[in-house]
Tab-separated table of C-alpha atoms in Angstrom:
chain	number	residue	atom	x	y	z
A	939	MET	CA	-2.980	32.700	4.103
A	940	LYS	CA	-5.108	30.972	1.502
A	941	ALA	CA	-8.401	29.542	2.706
A	942	ARG	CA	-8.349	25.759	2.762
A	943	SER	CA	-11.205	23.284	2.515
A	944	PRO	CA	-11.221	19.728	3.882
A	945	LEU	CA	-11.281	16.543	1.862
A	946	TRP	CA	-13.458	14.085	3.750
A	947	LYS	CA	-13.788	10.337	3.560
A	948	THR	CA	-16.275	7.906	5.034
A	949	GLY	CA	-16.434	4.132	5.097
A	950	THR	CA	-18.946	1.282	5.146
A	951	LEU	CA	-18.200	-2.263	6.316
A	952	LEU	CA	-19.985	-4.746	4.076
A	953	THR	CA	-18.273	-8.123	3.985
A	954	ALA	CA	-15.770	-10.518	5.573
A	955	LEU	CA	-13.501	-12.841	3.583
A	956	SER	CA	-10.342	-14.900	3.462
A	957	LEU	CA	-10.233	-16.393	-0.045
A	958	VAL	CA	-7.249	-15.750	-2.284
A	959	ALA	CA	-7.639	-14.877	-5.967
A	960	PRO	CA	-5.079	-15.164	-8.801
A	961	ALA	CA	-2.138	-12.764	-9.143
A	962	SER	CA	-1.644	-9.858	-11.390
A	963	SER	CA	-0.383	-7.090	-13.719
A	964	ALA	CA	-2.518	-3.961	-14.527
A	965	LEU	CA	-4.672	-1.592	-12.474
A	966	THR	CA	-7.868	-0.350	-14.144
A	967	PHE	CA	-10.890	1.668	-13.023
A	968	ASN	CA	-14.547	1.422	-14.004
A	969	PHE	CA	-16.655	4.525	-13.321
A	970	THR	CA	-20.443	4.714	-12.998
A	971	ASP	CA	-22.122	8.113	-13.257
A	972	ALA	CA	-24.276	8.983	-10.245
A	973	GLY	CA	-25.031	12.435	-11.649
A	974	GLY	CA	-22.969	15.159	-13.287
A	975	VAL	CA	-20.296	12.880	-14.768
A	976	ALA	CA	-21.743	12.014	-18.164
A	977	ALA	CA	-19.463	10.332	-20.686
A	978	GLY	CA	-17.280	12.879	-22.451
A	979	SER	CA	-17.916	15.612	-19.870
A	980	ALA	CA	-15.084	17.582	-18.297
A	981	ALA	CA	-15.702	15.745	-15.020
A	982	ALA	CA	-15.589	12.324	-16.690
A	983	LEU	CA	-12.334	13.210	-18.421
A	984	GLY	CA	-10.968	14.477	-15.108
A	985	PHE	CA	-11.795	11.230	-13.324
A	986	GLN	CA	-10.155	9.290	-16.146
A	987	ALA	CA	-7.019	11.440	-15.858
A	988	ALA	CA	-6.869	10.665	-12.125
A	989	ALA	CA	-7.391	6.974	-12.888
A	990	ASP	CA	-4.608	7.048	-15.481
A	991	LEU	CA	-2.294	8.523	-12.858
A	992	TRP	CA	-2.897	5.652	-10.432
A	993	SER	CA	-2.780	3.076	-13.248
A	994	SER	CA	0.649	4.356	-14.267
A	995	LEU	CA	1.960	3.829	-10.748
A	996	PHE	CA	0.789	0.302	-9.884
A	997	THR	CA	1.085	-3.041	-11.684
A	998	ASP	CA	-1.569	-4.968	-9.711
A	999	ASP	CA	-4.081	-6.764	-11.964
A	1000	VAL	CA	-7.067	-5.183	-10.234
A	1001	THR	CA	-10.268	-3.568	-11.487
A	1002	VAL	CA	-11.691	-0.952	-9.115
A	1003	ASN	CA	-15.379	-0.111	-9.576
A	1004	ILE	CA	-16.317	3.406	-8.442
A	1005	GLU	CA	-19.564	5.357	-8.558
A	1006	VAL	CA	-18.873	9.063	-9.089
A	1007	GLY	CA	-21.052	12.147	-8.989
A	1008	PHE	CA	-21.751	15.672	-7.769
A	1009	THR	CA	-23.967	16.634	-4.833
A	1010	ASP	CA	-24.361	19.115	-1.971
A	1011	LEU	CA	-21.831	17.990	0.636
A	1012	GLY	CA	-22.251	20.764	3.171
A	1013	ALA	CA	-20.151	23.750	4.113
A	1014	GLY	CA	-16.443	23.556	3.315
A	1015	ILE	CA	-16.354	19.954	2.035
A	1016	LEU	CA	-14.762	19.570	-1.394
A	1017	GLY	CA	-15.210	15.850	-1.871
A	1018	GLN	CA	-15.754	12.640	0.019
A	1019	SER	CA	-15.470	8.921	-0.539
A	1020	SER	CA	-16.995	5.804	0.951
A	1021	SER	CA	-15.740	2.293	0.335
A	1022	THR	CA	-16.906	-1.270	0.483
A	1023	HIS	CA	-14.780	-2.917	3.164
A	1024	ALA	CA	-13.587	-6.444	3.852
A	1025	LEU	CA	-12.572	-8.157	7.086
A	1026	VAL	CA	-9.567	-10.466	6.931
A	1027	SER	CA	-7.975	-12.332	9.814
A	1028	TYR	CA	-4.621	-10.865	10.773
A	1029	ASP	CA	-2.939	-14.206	10.019
A	1030	SER	CA	-4.420	-14.268	6.503
A	1031	PHE	CA	-3.559	-10.635	5.934
A	1032	ARG	CA	0.059	-11.049	7.018
A	1033	ASN	CA	0.446	-14.128	4.808
A	1034	ALA	CA	-0.957	-12.204	1.838
A	1035	LEU	CA	1.274	-9.183	2.436
A	1036	THR	CA	4.288	-11.476	2.826
A	1037	ALA	CA	3.520	-13.145	-0.506
A	1038	ASP	CA	3.005	-9.742	-2.166
A	1039	GLN	CA	6.467	-8.307	-1.426
A	1040	THR	CA	7.978	-6.551	-4.443
A	1041	SER	CA	10.312	-3.940	-2.925
A	1042	VAL	CA	12.880	-3.484	-0.193
A	1043	PHE	CA	10.292	-1.325	1.570
A	1044	ASP	CA	7.791	-4.188	1.517
A	1045	ALA	CA	10.430	-6.465	2.997
A	1046	ALA	CA	11.119	-4.036	5.838
A	1047	ALA	CA	7.415	-3.558	6.510
A	1048	VAL	CA	6.629	-7.277	6.569
A	1049	SER	CA	9.606	-8.156	8.750
A	1050	ASN	CA	8.453	-5.623	11.338
A	1051	LEU	CA	4.775	-6.587	11.496
A	1052	PRO	CA	3.545	-7.800	14.901
A	1053	THR	CA	4.168	-11.509	15.351
A	1054	GLY	CA	1.482	-13.908	16.508
A	1055	SER	CA	-2.155	-13.919	15.444
A	1056	SER	CA	-3.139	-10.480	16.760
A	1057	VAL	CA	-1.857	-6.912	16.999
A	1058	PRO	CA	-1.302	-4.971	20.251
A	1059	LEU	CA	-3.002	-1.558	20.307
A	1060	TRP	CA	-2.484	1.622	22.328
A	1061	VAL	CA	-6.081	2.831	22.579
A	1062	ASN	CA	-8.409	5.138	24.533
A	1063	TYR	CA	-12.033	6.332	24.774
A	1064	THR	CA	-13.490	2.857	25.296
A	1065	ALA	CA	-16.092	1.660	27.797
A	1066	ASN	CA	-13.658	-0.880	29.248
A	1067	ASN	CA	-10.735	1.542	29.579
A	1068	PRO	CA	-8.944	0.511	32.808
A	1069	ASN	CA	-8.257	4.203	33.445
A	1070	GLY	CA	-12.005	4.822	33.677
A	1071	SER	CA	-14.865	4.217	31.261
A	1072	GLY	CA	-14.525	6.543	28.274
A	1073	GLY	CA	-11.228	7.878	29.599
A	1074	ALA	CA	-8.861	9.911	27.434
A	1075	ALA	CA	-5.792	8.173	28.887
A	1076	SER	CA	-4.546	5.415	26.587
A	1077	TYR	CA	-3.939	1.824	27.636
A	1078	LEU	CA	-2.457	-1.341	26.150
A	1079	ASP	CA	-5.033	-3.611	24.531
A	1080	ASN	CA	-3.322	-6.889	23.695
A	1081	ASP	CA	-5.937	-9.469	24.697
A	1082	GLY	CA	-6.375	-10.925	21.201
A	1083	ASP	CA	-10.050	-9.982	20.837
A	1084	ASP	CA	-11.654	-9.334	17.450
A	1085	ASN	CA	-10.293	-5.793	17.185
A	1086	ASN	CA	-6.780	-7.189	17.625
A	1087	SER	CA	-7.117	-10.183	15.322
A	1088	TRP	CA	-9.007	-8.838	12.281
A	1089	ILE	CA	-7.846	-6.305	9.685
A	1090	ASN	CA	-10.335	-4.008	7.963
A	1091	LEU	CA	-9.404	-3.337	4.319
A	1092	THR	CA	-11.086	-1.401	1.560
A	1093	ALA	CA	-12.275	-3.757	-1.170
A	1094	ALA	CA	-9.727	-2.324	-3.601
A	1095	ASN	CA	-6.871	-2.875	-1.139
A	1096	ALA	CA	-8.101	-6.427	-0.538
A	1097	LYS	CA	-8.053	-7.058	-4.293
A	1098	ALA	CA	-4.461	-5.816	-4.496
A	1099	LEU	CA	-3.499	-8.456	-1.941
A	1100	GLY	CA	-5.224	-11.244	-3.864
A	1101	PHE	CA	-8.434	-11.574	-1.849
A	1102	ASN	CA	-11.638	-12.295	-3.754
A	1103	VAL	CA	-14.228	-9.615	-2.954
A	1104	GLY	CA	-16.370	-10.093	-6.046
A	1105	SER	CA	-17.098	-7.645	-8.837
A	1106	GLY	CA	-19.501	-5.250	-7.128
A	1107	LEU	CA	-19.072	-1.585	-6.309
A	1108	ASP	CA	-15.812	-0.862	-4.481
A	1109	ALA	CA	-16.319	2.815	-3.645
A	1110	ARG	CA	-18.407	5.949	-4.120
A	1111	ILE	CA	-16.893	9.388	-4.658
A	1112	SER	CA	-18.920	12.588	-4.407
A	1113	PHE	CA	-17.799	16.093	-5.367
A	1114	SER	CA	-19.357	19.254	-4.022
A	1115	THR	CA	-21.514	21.394	-6.300
A	1116	ALA	CA	-20.587	24.462	-4.235
A	1117	PHE	CA	-17.043	25.031	-5.545
A	1118	ASN	CA	-15.371	26.099	-8.774
A	1119	TRP	CA	-13.435	23.246	-10.362
A	1120	ASP	CA	-10.489	23.415	-12.743
A	1121	PHE	CA	-10.753	20.278	-14.897
A	1122	ASP	CA	-7.679	21.052	-17.039
A	1123	ASP	CA	-4.372	21.154	-15.182
A	1124	SER	CA	-2.213	21.458	-18.304
A	1125	ASP	CA	-1.702	25.181	-17.662
A	1126	GLY	CA	-1.869	25.086	-13.868
A	1127	ILE	CA	-4.836	25.640	-11.557
A	1128	SER	CA	-6.681	28.962	-11.681
A	1129	SER	CA	-6.411	30.991	-8.486
A	1130	SER	CA	-10.094	30.792	-7.522
A	1131	TYR	CA	-10.587	27.179	-8.612
A	1132	PHE	CA	-9.792	23.789	-7.085
A	1133	ASP	CA	-7.710	21.059	-8.743
A	1134	PHE	CA	-10.345	18.526	-9.852
A	1135	ILE	CA	-7.925	15.847	-11.063
A	1136	GLY	CA	-5.795	16.092	-7.916
A	1137	ILE	CA	-8.790	15.874	-5.593
A	1138	ALA	CA	-10.266	12.997	-7.613
A	1139	ALA	CA	-6.938	11.180	-7.229
A	1140	HIS	CA	-7.010	11.954	-3.480
A	1141	GLU	CA	-10.473	10.445	-3.031
A	1142	MET	CA	-9.474	7.445	-5.124
A	1143	GLY	CA	-6.475	7.080	-2.808
A	1144	HIS	CA	-8.861	6.513	0.096
A	1145	ALA	CA	-10.614	3.809	-1.926
A	1146	LEU	CA	-7.223	2.200	-2.575
A	1147	GLY	CA	-6.648	1.912	1.173
A	1148	PHE	CA	-5.324	5.151	2.641
A	1149	ILE	CA	-7.681	5.063	5.633
A	1150	SER	CA	-7.480	4.793	9.420
A	1151	GLY	CA	-9.983	3.100	11.702
A	1152	VAL	CA	-9.050	5.671	14.340
A	1153	ASP	CA	-11.708	7.851	12.707
A	1154	ILE	CA	-14.366	5.334	13.793
A	1155	LEU	CA	-13.123	5.433	17.388
A	1156	ASP	CA	-12.883	9.213	17.268
A	1157	ILE	CA	-16.429	9.922	16.054
A	1158	ASN	CA	-17.996	7.260	18.279
A	1159	SER	CA	-16.529	8.587	21.511
A	1160	PRO	CA	-17.601	12.218	21.927
A	1161	ASN	CA	-17.308	13.437	25.499
A	1162	GLY	CA	-20.234	12.630	27.768
A	1163	THR	CA	-21.995	10.053	25.588
A	1164	THR	CA	-22.145	6.282	25.315
A	1165	TYR	CA	-18.823	4.476	24.907
A	1166	TYR	CA	-18.081	1.047	23.465
A	1167	ASP	CA	-15.773	-1.780	24.521
A	1168	ASP	CA	-12.531	-1.992	22.560
A	1169	ASP	CA	-13.442	-5.353	20.998
A	1170	GLU	CA	-16.330	-3.685	19.142
A	1171	PHE	CA	-13.930	-1.517	17.138
A	1172	ILE	CA	-13.055	-4.035	14.417
A	1173	PHE	CA	-11.671	-1.288	12.201
A	1174	VAL	CA	-7.872	-1.571	12.320
A	1175	SER	CA	-6.874	-0.802	8.729
A	1176	THR	CA	-3.900	-1.882	6.663
A	1177	LEU	CA	-2.370	1.573	7.041
A	1178	ASP	CA	-2.938	1.471	10.814
A	1179	LEU	CA	-0.343	-1.306	11.021
A	1180	PHE	CA	2.246	1.419	10.387
A	1181	ARG	CA	0.805	4.008	12.812
A	1182	TYR	CA	2.910	4.678	15.908
A	1183	SER	CA	3.626	7.208	18.627
A	1184	THR	CA	6.452	7.548	21.109
A	1185	GLU	CA	4.121	6.170	23.782
A	1186	SER	CA	2.904	3.200	21.745
A	1187	LEU	CA	6.463	2.326	20.726
A	1188	ALA	CA	7.378	2.049	24.413
A	1189	GLN	CA	4.568	-0.518	24.728
A	1190	ASP	CA	5.583	-2.329	21.519
A	1191	ALA	CA	2.128	-1.519	20.153
A	1192	LEU	CA	0.451	0.347	17.314
A	1193	ASP	CA	-1.124	3.675	18.237
A	1194	TRP	CA	-4.877	3.498	17.756
A	1195	SER	CA	-5.833	6.331	20.107
A	1196	ALA	CA	-7.786	9.503	19.404
A	1197	ASP	CA	-5.964	12.505	20.857
A	1198	LYS	CA	-3.608	15.320	19.933
A	1199	ARG	CA	-0.302	13.476	20.450
A	1200	ASP	CA	1.891	13.028	17.381
A	1201	LYS	CA	1.153	9.823	15.433
A	1202	TYR	CA	3.648	8.889	12.765
A	1203	PHE	CA	4.115	6.580	9.796
A	1204	SER	CA	6.863	3.994	10.247
A	1205	ILE	CA	7.717	0.775	8.405
A	1206	ASP	CA	10.358	-0.522	10.818
A	1207	GLY	CA	8.219	-1.207	13.863
A	1208	GLY	CA	7.985	2.417	14.933
A	1209	ASN	CA	11.704	3.004	15.329
A	1210	THR	CA	11.993	5.475	12.444
A	1211	PRO	CA	9.276	8.145	12.072
A	1212	LEU	CA	8.837	9.033	8.402
A	1213	ALA	CA	5.827	11.371	8.334
A	1214	SER	CA	3.078	12.458	10.725
A	1215	PHE	CA	-0.565	11.467	10.437
A	1216	ALA	CA	-3.607	13.610	11.216
A	1217	THR	CA	-5.014	12.609	14.601
A	1218	GLY	CA	-8.804	12.916	14.442
A	1219	LYS	CA	-11.568	15.436	13.941
A	1220	THR	CA	-13.185	15.121	17.401
A	1221	HIS	CA	-10.366	14.512	19.878
A	1222	GLY	CA	-7.303	15.164	17.731
A	1223	ASP	CA	-5.999	17.973	15.546
A	1224	GLY	CA	-9.348	18.582	13.843
A	1225	ARG	CA	-8.546	16.548	10.718
A	1226	GLN	CA	-9.614	12.995	9.977
A	1227	ALA	CA	-6.982	10.435	10.939
A	1228	SER	CA	-7.155	8.939	7.430
A	1229	HIS	CA	-4.732	11.590	6.154
A	1230	TRP	CA	-1.237	12.935	6.543
A	1231	LYS	CA	-0.788	15.793	9.006
A	1232	ASP	CA	-2.169	19.020	7.558
A	1233	LYS	CA	-0.031	21.890	6.253
A	1234	GLN	CA	3.250	19.958	6.216
A	1235	GLY	CA	3.330	19.353	2.468
A	1236	LEU	CA	3.493	15.593	2.928
A	1237	GLY	CA	1.562	14.567	-0.137
A	1238	LEU	CA	-1.606	13.981	-2.087
A	1239	MET	CA	-3.241	12.435	0.978
A	1240	ASP	CA	-3.092	15.680	2.982
A	1241	PRO	CA	-6.545	16.526	4.419
A	1242	THR	CA	-7.062	19.935	2.797
A	1243	ALA	CA	-6.597	21.766	-0.482
A	1244	ALA	CA	-6.527	25.454	-1.352
A	1245	PRO	CA	-7.829	27.334	-4.399
A	1246	GLY	CA	-5.129	27.442	-7.058
A	1247	GLU	CA	-3.174	24.589	-5.438
A	1248	TYR	CA	-1.841	21.892	-7.762
A	1249	LEU	CA	-1.943	18.581	-5.864
A	1250	GLN	CA	0.885	16.101	-6.387
A	1251	ILE	CA	1.776	12.590	-5.298
A	1252	THR	CA	4.917	12.452	-3.167
A	1253	ASP	CA	7.342	9.745	-2.113
A	1254	TYR	CA	5.503	9.486	1.208
A	1255	ASP	CA	2.281	8.665	-0.644
A	1256	LEU	CA	4.031	6.075	-2.793
A	1257	LEU	CA	5.712	4.432	0.172
A	1258	ALA	CA	2.437	4.171	2.085
A	1259	PHE	CA	0.609	2.547	-0.830
A	1260	ASP	CA	3.572	0.263	-1.477
A	1261	VAL	CA	3.648	-1.195	2.027
A	1262	ILE	CA	-0.128	-1.694	2.303
A	1263	GLY	CA	-0.048	-4.008	-0.690
A	1264	TRP	CA	0.120	-2.095	-3.976
A	1265	ASP	CA	2.975	-2.962	-6.356
A	1266	LEU	CA	4.817	0.103	-7.619
A	1267	ASN	CA	5.542	0.350	-11.332
A	1268	LEU	CA	9.032	1.761	-10.762
A	1269	GLU	CA	12.551	0.604	-11.424
A	1270	PRO	CA	13.680	-1.920	-8.779
A	1271	ILE	CA	15.358	-0.233	-5.838
A	1272	PRO	CA	18.592	-1.966	-4.744
A	1273	ALA	CA	18.496	-3.131	-1.143
A	1274	PRO	CA	21.030	-1.089	0.861
A	1275	GLY	CA	23.211	-2.429	3.597
A	1276	SER	CA	20.958	-1.369	6.443
A	1277	LEU	CA	17.419	-0.265	7.144
A	1278	ALA	CA	18.698	3.176	8.108
A	1279	LEU	CA	20.245	3.640	4.670
A	1280	MET	CA	17.078	2.383	3.025
A	1281	LEU	CA	14.940	4.870	4.891
A	1282	ALA	CA	17.356	7.659	4.048
A	1283	GLY	CA	16.798	6.735	0.417
A	1284	VAL	CA	13.028	7.151	0.513
A	1285	ALA	CA	13.335	10.599	-1.071
A	1286	GLY	CA	13.210	10.265	-4.820
A	1287	ILE	CA	11.683	6.802	-5.195
A	1288	GLY	CA	8.993	8.221	-7.427
A	1289	GLY	CA	10.871	10.752	-9.503
A	1290	SER	CA	8.602	13.406	-11.002
A	1291	LEU	CA	4.966	12.422	-10.629
A	1292	ARG	CA	2.312	14.715	-12.057
A	1293	ARG	CA	4.892	17.430	-12.680
A	1294	ARG	CA	3.608	20.947	-11.996
A	1295	PRO	CA	2.917	22.665	-15.345
A	1296	GLU	CA	3.802	26.230	-16.181
A	1297	ARG	CA	0.944	28.635	-15.531
A	1298	SER	CA	-0.510	30.648	-18.415
A	1299	ARG	CA	-3.505	32.170	-16.613
């Protein structure tokens, strides 16, 4: 088995908002060098190639500002990202997502969002857990507090939905200086090197909104330490609105718990599992919840990468970004006669994206 290294992400909450900005038609990226990514360097060209990939996929008229660089990230960490975040009321968010519908998948996702002005959560490891303070057993939190009624978006994701977050820095991406990087994927990825463009695209994917607030719950509730009331966890992300489990579905709630149970991606209210999510580094499967489940080949947003592995965007990736507010630059998909048929047609919505090249070394 090939050794695998994790791709980490972090997040920083900086602002709250609810103002809507004008609509749209082309995604662009501005990069600022924080060290090791000088203009014209292999790294700079690699970041631009990753940016061009995302720009080819989405039509949103958004400029994403990212600081990029190389540093010592610690043992086994290939890259990490941190984002500026925005808080939006659930009502405002749902209205924006409703107005942003461009595909049959968007329509299904919007029609199955929780009604009312808050979202019910299946949660654990809180100080006010009715099963016992800090308890691992999950419970239904549907009291409409701040954690139920506010959505936490990355700044880039907020921009895609028309919210005005200003023109400041949207994210920071750091690459490790401890690994060998293959900056040219035209002839494949060398066996002892990591796919720089693919991992850059992965970290940019976090900035675009592929995150889960479950990571905040998970790292702030280690066994035997201080716990926090559920209303302090105002970190439910856009992607979390499509995070379910068998248990949460029975409660008509989203699954926002940190444990090893299967959590899955669903756009029809949890009735149809499409792909599994990672479940948390501390209490879950050992991988950050802001990823697909590891080692299932689900897509670019998997949590790990191996030397020589060529990373590719899959239909699961595209569907996730589509329903959280990004507008896919693909041929319109005819609406089928039923949701079941639509979901069966998920395979192939993206065609060949970042096609694997023939190896010559």
